[in-house]
Every structure is written in C-alpha cells, then in structure tokens.
C-alpha cells in the first residue's frame, strides 16, 4: 500500500520545502497539465527536472497533456520513477508504454471517469500501473466519484488474472473518508492532494492514510 501525495495542493512558491514535508511518503505525485487535455495549466519538464534534484522520494508524474506519445518519454529520461499518460490522449499507447519503460521508468495508463477499462485491458503486459481517476482530471479538492469503484474492482480483477506486479492507483478526492472504499475495491496506490497538503502536519496525514490503507490490504 503506497501513498503518493499530490503537490498540486502544495505551495508552488516553496516546492522544495513542500516535498520535504512528505519525506515519509512512498512517492511524490506531480500533476502536469497543458491547458489542452484539461482546462488547467501547471508545470512542465523543466520544473519536474528541478523537483527531481531535491525530492526526497521518487516522482510519480501524472501527465494530463495532449500528445503524450511525444512528451512522456522525456519525463522518464529525466528520472521520474513512474510516468502516467492518459490513454484518451495517446495515439499508440503500446509503443508509448514501451518507450517509457525503455527509458527506465514504470509505465502507467490513466483512465478518465468516462473511459471504460475493457477496451484497453490488452495493454496490461506493457504496464506497471493503471490509474483510475476518481474525479474529472484538472483540479484538486473535488469530491470523490464513488461510481468509479466498480472500475477499480474490474482493473484489480484483470491484474490478478494477468499476474505480475501491476499497481492500481486512485487519484481524486482520496482522503480518510474515501480511502478505505478504494482499498477494498483493490487500489494499492493512493494519491492525495488536499487531504495531505491541507492538513497542518502533512507527514502525519501521510501516516494516517497509510495506516488506513494497511488495515484494508488484501
Ligand atoms: C486532479 C489531479 C489530482 C489532484 C488530486 O486532476 O490529478 O492529482 O491533485 O487532488 P485531491 O486529492 O485534492 O482531489
Ligand atoms: Zn494526479
């Protein structure tokens, strides 16, 4: 069970200090938005390269961008431990996942709430993680979409049948009130933005979420 706090809810003027607040997390989740795939703009590769120099934990890059086929491998080459592309935006997800792995990162595919998993199930051999979005991508602090839990379950079942170490990540509205339902459905990587950075003690929030997740481990 892994906790990946999203720095989208951190203080963007002090990202180094904000990363150090979550040194007890497993990953740092970095949301890259291009104002095309989603109606919001955050940061890109030069900032991620700077974060990689100072992050106490590996970076989990979530790319909410058009044309990931062109841009995503660069995040792996830069040293991100995990690179997630949205399958809705990818031209050739199989080749893209292979390119991410070849560049040394874990390759992950994200699904928006309206995107079913079944048409992409045959990509599992190329993947190290599937991200089931539990909000519409674009903004932190939105309410958890419980109607995504059956998809989490479906992905977990497919991963179990397939075998190997493929993680199932949830992102959006995940906090102490929703994490357990995600864990019960089969998620094992939990992204939390406002639930961690909105807490007075971010590290304590990470510990609380991890303890909840471990109680519900399968
Ligand atoms: C939303 C991002 C999330 C976001 C989650 O598009 O992908 O990572 O930061 O924020 P919370 O946890 O506040 O819903
Ligand atoms: Zn995200």
Coordinates of N, CA and C and ligand atoms in Angstrom, one line a residue:
X1 N 0.8 -1.2 0.0 CA 0.0 0.0 0.0 C 0.9 1.2 0.0
X2 N 0.7 2.1 -1.0 CA 1.6 3.2 -1.2 C 0.9 4.5 -1.2
X3 N 1.5 5.5 -0.6 CA 0.9 6.8 -0.5 C 1.7 7.8 -1.4
X4 N 1.0 8.5 -2.3 CA 1.6 9.4 -3.2 C 0.9 10.8 -3.1
X5 N 1.4 11.7 -2.2 CA 0.8 13.0 -2.1 C 0.9 13.8 -3.4
X6 N -0.1 14.5 -3.7 CA -0.1 15.3 -4.9 C 0.3 16.7 -4.6
X7 N 1.4 17.2 -5.2 CA 1.9 18.6 -4.8 C 1.0 19.7 -5.5
X8 N 0.0 19.3 -6.2 CA -0.9 20.3 -6.8 C -1.5 21.2 -5.7
X9 N -1.7 20.6 -4.5 CA -2.2 21.4 -3.4 C -1.2 22.0 -2.5
X10 N 0.1 21.9 -2.9 CA 1.2 22.4 -2.1 C 1.4 23.9 -2.5
X11 N 2.3 24.6 -1.7 CA 2.6 26.0 -2.0 C 3.7 26.0 -3.2
X12 N 3.2 26.5 -4.3 CA 4.1 26.4 -5.5 C 5.3 27.4 -5.4
X13 N 5.3 28.3 -4.5 CA 6.4 29.2 -4.3 C 7.5 28.5 -3.5
X14 N 7.2 27.3 -2.9 CA 8.2 26.7 -2.0 C 8.2 25.2 -2.2
X15 N 8.3 24.8 -3.4 CA 8.1 23.3 -3.7 C 9.2 22.4 -3.0
X16 N 10.4 22.9 -2.9 CA 11.4 22.1 -2.3 C 11.0 21.8 -0.8
X17 N 10.6 22.8 -0.1 CA 10.2 22.7 1.3 C 8.9 21.8 1.4
X18 N 8.0 22.0 0.4 CA 6.8 21.2 0.4 C 7.1 19.7 0.2
X19 N 8.1 19.4 -0.7 CA 8.4 18.0 -0.9 C 9.0 17.4 0.4
X20 N 9.8 18.2 1.1 CA 10.5 17.7 2.3 C 9.4 17.4 3.4
X21 N 8.3 18.1 3.4 CA 7.2 17.8 4.3 C 6.7 16.4 4.2
X22 N 6.8 15.8 3.0 CA 6.3 14.5 2.8 C 7.4 13.4 2.5
X23 N 8.5 13.6 3.2 CA 9.6 12.7 3.1 C 9.3 11.3 3.5
X24 N 8.2 11.1 4.3 CA 7.8 9.8 4.7 C 6.8 9.1 3.7
X25 N 6.5 9.8 2.6 CA 5.6 9.2 1.6 C 6.4 8.2 0.8
X26 N 5.7 7.4 -0.1 CA 6.3 6.5 -0.9 C 6.7 7.1 -2.2
X27 N 5.9 8.1 -2.7 CA 6.1 8.8 -4.0 C 5.7 10.2 -3.8
X28 N 6.1 11.1 -4.7 CA 5.5 12.4 -4.8 C 4.8 12.5 -6.2
X29 N 3.5 12.8 -6.1 CA 2.7 12.8 -7.3 C 2.7 14.2 -7.9
X30 N 3.2 14.3 -9.2 CA 3.3 15.7 -9.8 C 2.4 15.7 -11.0
X31 N 1.4 16.6 -10.9 CA 0.4 16.8 -12.0 C 0.8 17.7 -13.0
X32 N 1.1 17.2 -14.2 CA 1.5 18.1 -15.4 C 0.2 18.3 -16.2
X33 N -0.2 19.6 -16.4 CA -1.4 19.9 -17.1 C -1.0 20.9 -18.2
X34 N -1.6 20.8 -19.4 CA -1.2 21.6 -20.5 C -2.2 22.6 -21.0
X35 N -3.3 22.7 -20.3 CA -4.4 23.6 -20.7 C -5.1 23.2 -22.0
X36 N -4.8 22.0 -22.5 CA -5.5 21.4 -23.7 C -6.2 20.2 -23.3
X37 N -5.5 19.2 -22.8 CA -6.2 18.0 -22.4 C -7.1 18.2 -21.2
X38 N -6.7 19.1 -20.3 CA -7.5 19.6 -19.2 C -7.6 21.1 -19.2
X39 N -8.6 21.7 -18.6 CA -8.7 23.2 -18.7 C -7.9 23.8 -17.5
X40 N -6.6 23.4 -17.4 CA -5.8 24.0 -16.3 C -4.3 23.8 -16.7
X41 N -3.5 24.7 -16.2 CA -2.1 24.7 -16.6 C -1.2 24.7 -15.4
X42 N -0.3 23.7 -15.3 CA 0.5 23.7 -14.0 C 2.0 23.9 -14.4
X43 N 2.7 22.8 -14.6 CA 4.1 22.9 -14.8 C 4.5 21.8 -15.8
X44 N 5.8 22.0 -16.3 CA 6.3 21.0 -17.3 C 7.6 20.5 -17.0
X45 N 8.3 19.9 -18.0 CA 9.5 19.2 -17.8 C 10.6 20.0 -17.1
X46 N 10.9 21.3 -17.4 CA 11.9 22.0 -16.7 C 11.7 22.0 -15.2
X47 N 10.5 22.2 -14.8 CA 10.2 22.3 -13.3 C 10.3 20.9 -12.7
X48 N 9.8 19.9 -13.5 CA 10.0 18.5 -13.0 C 11.5 18.1 -12.8
X49 N 12.3 18.6 -13.7 CA 13.7 18.3 -13.6 C 14.3 18.9 -12.3
X50 N 13.8 20.1 -12.0 CA 14.3 20.8 -10.8 C 13.8 20.0 -9.6
X51 N 12.6 19.6 -9.6 CA 12.0 18.8 -8.5 C 12.8 17.5 -8.2
X52 N 13.2 16.9 -9.3 CA 13.9 15.6 -9.2 C 15.2 15.8 -8.5
X53 N 15.8 17.0 -8.5 CA 17.1 17.3 -7.8 C 16.9 17.4 -6.3
X54 N 15.7 17.7 -5.9 CA 15.5 18.0 -4.4 C 14.5 17.0 -3.8
X55 N 13.8 16.2 -4.5 CA 12.8 15.4 -3.9 C 13.3 14.3 -3.1
X56 N 12.9 14.1 -1.8 CA 13.4 13.0 -1.0 C 12.8 11.7 -1.4
X57 N 11.8 11.7 -2.3 CA 11.1 10.4 -2.7 C 11.0 10.4 -4.2
X58 N 10.8 9.3 -4.8 CA 10.7 9.2 -6.3 C 9.5 10.0 -6.8
X59 N 9.6 10.4 -8.0 CA 8.4 11.2 -8.6 C 7.6 10.4 -9.5
X60 N 6.3 10.5 -9.2 CA 5.2 9.8 -9.9 C 4.5 11.0 -10.8
X61 N 4.9 11.0 -12.1 CA 4.4 12.1 -12.9 C 3.1 11.7 -13.6
X62 N 2.1 12.5 -13.4 CA 0.8 12.2 -14.0 C 0.6 13.3 -15.1
X63 N 0.7 12.8 -16.3 CA 0.7 13.7 -17.4 C -0.8 13.9 -18.0
X64 N -1.4 15.0 -17.7 CA -2.7 15.4 -18.3 C -2.5 16.3 -19.4
X65 N -1.9 15.7 -20.5 CA -1.5 16.5 -21.7 C -1.9 15.8 -23.0
X66 N -2.0 16.7 -24.0 CA -2.2 16.1 -25.4 C -0.8 15.6 -25.8
X67 N -0.9 14.7 -26.8 CA 0.3 14.2 -27.4 C 1.4 13.6 -26.4
X68 N 0.9 12.7 -25.5 CA 1.9 12.1 -24.6 C 2.9 11.3 -25.4
X69 N 2.6 10.8 -26.6 CA 3.5 9.9 -27.3 C 4.8 10.7 -27.6
X70 N 4.6 12.0 -27.7 CA 5.8 12.9 -28.0 C 6.5 13.3 -26.7
X71 N 5.8 13.6 -25.6 CA 6.4 14.2 -24.4 C 6.7 13.2 -23.3
X72 N 5.9 12.2 -23.1 CA 6.0 11.4 -21.9 C 7.4 10.7 -21.7
X73 N 8.0 10.2 -22.8 CA 9.3 9.5 -22.6 C 10.4 10.5 -22.0
X74 N 10.3 11.7 -22.3 CA 11.2 12.7 -21.7 C 11.2 12.8 -20.2
X75 N 10.0 12.6 -19.6 CA 9.9 12.6 -18.1 C 10.5 11.3 -17.5
X76 N 10.5 10.2 -18.3 CA 11.2 9.0 -17.8 C 12.7 9.2 -18.0
X77 N 13.1 9.8 -19.1 CA 14.6 10.0 -19.3 C 15.1 11.0 -18.2
X78 N 14.3 11.9 -17.8 CA 14.7 12.9 -16.8 C 14.9 12.2 -15.4
X79 N 14.3 11.1 -15.2 CA 14.5 10.4 -13.9 C 13.2 10.2 -13.1
X80 N 12.1 10.5 -13.6 CA 10.8 10.2 -12.9 C 10.7 8.6 -12.7
X81 N 10.3 8.2 -11.5 CA 10.2 6.8 -11.3 C 9.0 6.1 -11.9
X82 N 8.0 6.9 -12.2 CA 6.8 6.4 -12.8 C 6.2 7.5 -13.7
X83 N 5.8 7.1 -14.8 CA 5.2 8.1 -15.8 C 3.9 7.6 -16.3
X84 N 2.8 8.4 -16.0 CA 1.5 8.1 -16.3 C 0.9 8.9 -17.5
X85 N 0.5 8.3 -18.5 CA -0.2 9.0 -19.7 C -1.6 8.7 -19.7
X86 N -2.4 9.6 -20.2 CA -3.9 9.3 -20.4 C -4.1 8.6 -21.7
X87 N -4.8 7.5 -21.6 CA -5.0 6.6 -22.8 C -5.8 7.4 -23.8
X88 N -6.7 8.3 -23.3 CA -7.6 9.0 -24.2 C -6.8 9.9 -25.2
X89 N -5.6 10.3 -24.7 CA -4.7 11.2 -25.5 C -3.7 10.5 -26.3
X90 N -3.4 9.3 -26.0 CA -2.3 8.6 -26.7 C -2.7 8.1 -28.1
X91 N -1.8 8.2 -29.0 CA -2.0 7.7 -30.4 C -1.7 6.2 -30.4
X92 N -0.6 5.9 -29.8 CA -0.2 4.5 -29.8 C 0.3 4.1 -28.4
X93 N -0.7 3.7 -27.5 CA -0.4 3.5 -26.1 C 0.7 2.4 -25.9
X94 N 0.6 1.4 -26.8 CA 1.5 0.2 -26.6 C 3.0 0.7 -26.8
X95 N 3.2 1.4 -27.9 CA 4.6 1.8 -28.2 C 5.0 2.9 -27.1
X96 N 4.1 3.7 -26.7 CA 4.4 4.7 -25.7 C 4.8 4.0 -24.4
X97 N 4.0 3.1 -23.9 CA 4.4 2.4 -22.7 C 5.8 1.7 -22.8
X98 N 6.0 1.1 -23.9 CA 7.4 0.5 -24.1 C 8.5 1.6 -24.1
X99 N 8.2 2.7 -24.6 CA 9.2 3.8 -24.6 C 9.5 4.3 -23.2
X100 N 8.4 4.4 -22.4 CA 8.6 4.8 -21.0 C 9.5 3.8 -20.3
X101 N 9.1 2.5 -20.4 CA 9.9 1.5 -19.7 C 11.3 1.5 -20.2
X102 N 11.5 1.6 -21.5 CA 12.9 1.6 -22.1 C 13.7 2.7 -21.5
X103 N 13.1 3.8 -21.2 CA 13.8 5.0 -20.6 C 13.9 4.8 -19.1
X104 N 13.5 3.7 -18.5 CA 13.8 3.4 -17.1 C 12.8 3.7 -16.1
X105 N 11.6 4.0 -16.5 CA 10.5 4.3 -15.5 C 9.4 3.3 -15.6
X106 N 8.6 3.2 -14.5 CA 7.4 2.4 -14.6 C 6.4 3.1 -15.5
X107 N 5.7 2.3 -16.3 CA 4.8 2.9 -17.3 C 3.4 2.7 -16.8
X108 N 2.6 3.8 -16.8 CA 1.2 3.7 -16.3 C 0.2 4.4 -17.3
X109 N -1.0 3.8 -17.3 CA -2.0 4.3 -18.1 C -3.1 4.9 -17.2
X110 N -3.6 6.1 -17.5 CA -4.7 6.7 -16.7 C -6.0 6.6 -17.5
X111 N -7.1 6.5 -16.8 CA -8.5 6.5 -17.4 C -9.3 7.6 -16.7
X112 N -9.9 8.4 -17.5 CA -10.8 9.5 -17.0 C -12.1 8.7 -16.5
X113 N -12.9 9.4 -15.7 CA -14.1 8.8 -15.2 C -15.0 8.2 -16.3
X114 N -15.1 8.8 -17.5 CA -15.9 8.3 -18.5 C -15.3 7.3 -19.4
X115 N -14.1 6.9 -19.2 CA -13.4 6.0 -20.0 C -13.4 4.6 -19.4
X116 N -14.0 3.6 -20.2 CA -14.0 2.3 -19.7 C -12.6 1.6 -19.7
X117 N -12.4 0.6 -18.9 CA -11.1 -0.1 -18.9 C -11.1 -1.2 -20.0
X118 N -12.2 -1.9 -20.2 CA -12.2 -3.1 -21.0 C -11.5 -3.0 -22.4
X119 N -11.7 -1.9 -23.1 CA -11.1 -1.8 -24.4 C -9.5 -1.7 -24.4
X120 N -9.0 -1.4 -23.2 CA -7.5 -1.3 -23.0 C -6.9 -2.4 -22.2
X121 N -7.7 -3.4 -21.8 CA -7.2 -4.4 -21.0 C -6.1 -5.2 -21.6
X122 N -6.0 -5.2 -22.9 CA -4.9 -6.0 -23.6 C -3.6 -5.2 -23.5
X123 N -3.6 -4.0 -22.9 CA -2.3 -3.3 -22.8 C -1.6 -3.7 -21.5
X124 N -2.3 -4.5 -20.6 CA -1.7 -4.8 -19.3 C -0.2 -5.3 -19.3
X125 N 0.1 -6.1 -20.3 CA 1.5 -6.6 -20.3 C 2.6 -5.5 -20.5
X126 N 2.1 -4.4 -21.0 CA 3.0 -3.2 -21.2 C 3.1 -2.3 -20.0
X127 N 2.3 -2.6 -19.0 CA 2.0 -1.6 -18.0 C 2.5 -2.0 -16.6
X128 N 2.9 -1.0 -15.8 CA 3.3 -1.3 -14.4 C 2.2 -0.7 -13.4
X129 N 1.3 0.1 -13.9 CA 0.3 0.6 -13.1 C -0.9 1.1 -14.0
X130 N -2.1 1.0 -13.4 CA -3.3 1.6 -14.0 C -3.8 2.6 -13.0
X131 N -4.0 3.9 -13.5 CA -4.6 4.9 -12.7 C -6.1 5.1 -13.0
X132 N -6.9 4.8 -12.1 CA -8.4 5.1 -12.2 C -8.7 6.4 -11.6
X133 N -9.0 7.4 -12.4 CA -9.3 8.7 -11.9 C -10.7 8.7 -11.2
X134 N -10.7 9.3 -10.0 CA -11.9 9.3 -9.2 C -12.5 10.7 -9.0
X135 N -11.9 11.6 -9.9 CA -12.6 12.9 -10.2 C -12.3 13.2 -11.7
X136 N -13.0 14.2 -12.3 CA -12.6 14.6 -13.6 C -11.2 15.3 -13.5
X137 N -10.2 14.9 -14.3 CA -8.9 15.5 -14.1 C -8.9 17.0 -14.4
X138 N -8.1 17.7 -13.6 CA -7.9 19.1 -13.9 C -7.7 20.0 -12.6
X139 N -8.3 19.6 -11.5 CA -8.3 20.4 -10.3 C -8.2 19.5 -9.1
X140 N -7.5 20.1 -8.0 CA -7.6 19.4 -6.7 C -8.8 19.8 -6.0
X141 N -9.0 19.1 -4.9 CA -10.1 19.5 -4.0 C -11.5 19.2 -4.5
X142 N -11.7 18.3 -5.5 CA -13.0 17.9 -5.9 C -13.5 16.7 -5.1
X143 N -14.9 16.5 -5.2 CA -15.5 15.4 -4.5 C -15.2 14.1 -5.2
X144 N -15.0 13.1 -4.4 CA -14.7 11.7 -4.8 C -15.9 11.1 -5.6
X145 N -15.6 10.5 -6.7 CA -16.7 9.9 -7.5 C -16.8 8.4 -7.2
X146 N -17.7 8.1 -6.3 CA -17.9 6.7 -5.9 C -18.3 5.8 -7.0
X147 N -18.8 6.3 -8.1 CA -19.2 5.4 -9.2 C -18.0 4.9 -10.0
X148 N -16.8 5.3 -9.6 CA -15.6 4.7 -10.2 C -15.1 3.5 -9.5
X149 N -15.7 3.2 -8.4 CA -15.2 2.0 -7.6 C -15.4 0.7 -8.4
X150 N -16.5 0.5 -9.1 CA -16.6 -0.8 -9.9 C -15.4 -0.9 -10.9
X151 N -15.0 0.2 -11.4 CA -13.9 0.2 -12.4 C -12.6 -0.2 -11.7
X152 N -12.4 0.3 -10.5 CA -11.2 -0.1 -9.7 C -11.2 -1.6 -9.5
X153 N -12.4 -2.1 -9.1 CA -12.5 -3.6 -8.9 C -12.2 -4.4 -10.2
X154 N -12.8 -3.9 -11.3 CA -12.6 -4.5 -12.6 C -11.1 -4.6 -13.0
X155 N -10.4 -3.5 -12.7 CA -8.9 -3.4 -13.1 C -8.2 -4.4 -12.1
X156 N -8.5 -4.4 -10.8 CA -7.9 -5.3 -9.9 C -8.0 -6.7 -10.3
X157 N -9.3 -7.1 -10.7 CA -9.5 -8.5 -11.2 C -8.7 -8.8 -12.4
X158 N -8.6 -7.9 -13.3 CA -7.8 -8.1 -14.6 C -6.3 -8.3 -14.2
X159 N -5.9 -7.5 -13.3 CA -4.5 -7.5 -12.9 C -4.2 -8.9 -12.2
X160 N -5.1 -9.3 -11.4 CA -5.0 -10.6 -10.7 C -4.9 -11.7 -11.7
X161 N -5.8 -11.7 -12.7 CA -5.7 -12.7 -13.7 C -4.4 -12.7 -14.5
X162 N -4.0 -11.5 -14.8 CA -2.8 -11.3 -15.6 C -1.5 -11.8 -14.8
X163 N -1.5 -11.5 -13.5 CA -0.3 -11.8 -12.7 C 0.7 -10.7 -12.8
X164 N 1.8 -10.8 -12.1 CA 2.9 -9.8 -12.2 C 2.5 -8.6 -11.3
X165 N 3.5 -7.7 -11.2 CA 3.3 -6.6 -10.2 C 2.8 -5.4 -10.9
X166 N 1.5 -5.3 -11.1 CA 0.9 -4.1 -11.7 C 0.1 -3.4 -10.6
X167 N 0.4 -2.2 -10.3 CA -0.3 -1.4 -9.3 C -1.6 -0.8 -9.8
X168 N -2.5 -0.6 -8.9 CA -3.8 0.1 -9.2 C -3.9 1.4 -8.4
X169 N -3.8 2.5 -9.1 CA -3.8 3.8 -8.4 C -5.1 4.5 -8.5
X170 N -5.5 5.2 -7.4 CA -6.7 6.1 -7.4 C -6.2 7.5 -7.2
X171 N -6.9 8.4 -7.8 CA -6.5 9.8 -7.7 C -7.7 10.7 -7.9
X172 N -8.0 11.5 -6.8 CA -9.1 12.5 -6.8 C -10.0 12.2 -5.7
X173 N -10.1 13.2 -4.8 CA -11.0 13.1 -3.7 C -10.7 12.0 -2.7
X174 N -9.4 11.5 -2.7 CA -9.0 10.4 -1.8 C -8.5 11.0 -0.5
X175 N -9.1 10.6 0.6 CA -8.8 11.0 1.9 C -9.3 10.0 2.9
X176 N -9.2 10.4 4.2 CA -9.6 9.4 5.2 C -11.0 8.9 5.1
X177 N -11.9 9.7 4.5 CA -13.3 9.3 4.4 C -13.5 8.4 3.2
X178 N -12.6 8.3 2.2 CA -12.9 7.6 1.0 C -11.8 6.5 0.7
X179 N -10.7 6.6 1.4 CA -9.6 5.7 1.0 C -9.9 4.2 1.3
X180 N -10.7 3.9 2.3 CA -11.0 2.5 2.7 C -11.8 1.9 1.6
X181 N -12.8 2.6 1.0 CA -13.6 2.0 -0.1 C -12.7 1.7 -1.3
X182 N -11.7 2.6 -1.5 CA -10.8 2.4 -2.7 C -9.9 1.1 -2.4
X183 N -9.4 1.0 -1.2 CA -8.6 -0.1 -0.8 C -9.4 -1.4 -0.9
X184 N -10.6 -1.4 -0.4 CA -11.5 -2.6 -0.5 C -11.8 -3.0 -2.0
X185 N -11.8 -2.0 -2.8 CA -12.1 -2.3 -4.3 C -10.8 -2.8 -5.0
X186 N -9.7 -2.7 -4.3 CA -8.5 -3.2 -4.9 C -7.4 -2.2 -5.2
X187 N -7.5 -1.0 -4.9 CA -6.5 0.0 -5.1 C -5.3 -0.2 -4.1
X188 N -4.1 0.0 -4.6 CA -2.9 -0.1 -3.7 C -2.0 1.1 -3.8
X189 N -2.3 2.1 -4.6 CA -1.5 3.3 -4.6 C -2.5 4.5 -4.5
X190 N -2.4 5.3 -3.5 CA -3.4 6.3 -3.2 C -2.7 7.7 -3.3
X191 N -3.3 8.5 -4.3 CA -2.9 9.9 -4.5 C -3.8 10.7 -3.6
X192 N -3.2 11.6 -2.8 CA -4.0 12.6 -2.0 C -3.3 13.9 -2.1
X193 N -4.1 14.9 -2.6 CA -3.6 16.3 -2.6 C -4.0 17.1 -1.4
X194 N -5.3 17.5 -1.4 CA -5.8 18.3 -0.4 C -5.8 17.6 1.0
X195 N -6.0 16.3 1.0 CA -6.0 15.6 2.3 C -4.6 15.6 2.9
X196 N -3.6 15.7 2.2 CA -2.2 15.8 2.8 C -1.8 17.2 3.0
X197 N -1.8 18.0 1.9 CA -1.3 19.4 2.0 C -2.3 20.3 2.6
X198 N -3.5 19.9 2.8 CA -4.5 20.7 3.5 C -4.4 20.5 5.0
X199 N -3.6 19.5 5.4 CA -3.5 19.1 6.8 C -2.4 20.0 7.4
X200 N -2.5 20.3 8.7 CA -1.5 21.1 9.4 C -0.1 20.4 9.4
X201 N -0.2 19.1 9.6 CA 1.0 18.2 9.6 C 0.9 17.2 8.4
X202 N 1.6 17.5 7.3 CA 1.4 16.7 6.1 C 2.0 15.3 6.4
X203 N 3.1 15.2 7.1 CA 3.7 13.8 7.3 C 2.7 13.0 8.2
X204 N 2.1 13.6 9.1 CA 1.1 12.9 10.0 C -0.1 12.4 9.1
X205 N -0.5 13.3 8.2 CA -1.6 12.9 7.3 C -1.2 11.7 6.4
X206 N 0.0 11.7 6.0 CA 0.5 10.5 5.2 C 0.5 9.3 6.0
X207 N 0.9 9.4 7.3 CA 0.9 8.2 8.2 C -0.5 7.7 8.4
X208 N -1.4 8.6 8.6 CA -2.8 8.2 8.9 C -3.4 7.5 7.7
X209 N -3.1 8.0 6.5 CA -3.7 7.4 5.3 C -3.0 6.0 5.1
X210 N -1.7 5.9 5.3 CA -1.1 4.6 5.1 C -1.6 3.6 6.1
X211 N -1.9 4.0 7.4 CA -2.4 3.1 8.4 C -3.8 2.6 7.9
X212 N -4.6 3.5 7.4 CA -5.9 3.1 6.9 C -5.8 2.1 5.8
X213 N -4.9 2.4 4.9 CA -4.7 1.5 3.7 C -4.3 0.1 4.1
X214 N -3.3 0.1 5.1 CA -2.8 -1.2 5.5 C -3.9 -2.0 6.2
X215 N -4.8 -1.4 6.9 CA -5.9 -2.2 7.5 C -6.8 -2.8 6.5
X216 N -6.8 -2.3 5.3 CA -7.6 -2.8 4.3 C -6.9 -3.5 3.2
X217 N -5.6 -3.8 3.4 CA -4.8 -4.5 2.4 C -5.4 -5.9 2.2
X218 N -5.3 -6.4 0.9 CA -5.9 -7.7 0.6 C -4.9 -8.8 0.9
Ligands
LIG1 C1 -6.5 16.1 -10.4 C2 -5.2 15.6 -10.1 C3 -5.0 15.1 -8.7 C4 -5.3 16.1 -7.7 C5 -5.9 15.4 -6.5 O1 -6.7 16.3 -11.8 O2 -4.8 14.5 -11.0 O3 -3.7 14.5 -8.5 O4 -4.2 16.8 -7.2 O5 -6.3 16.4 -5.6 P1 -7.3 16.0 -4.4 O6 -6.6 14.9 -3.6 O7 -7.4 17.2 -3.6 O8 -8.6 15.5 -5.0
LIG2 ZN1 -3.0 13.4 -10.5

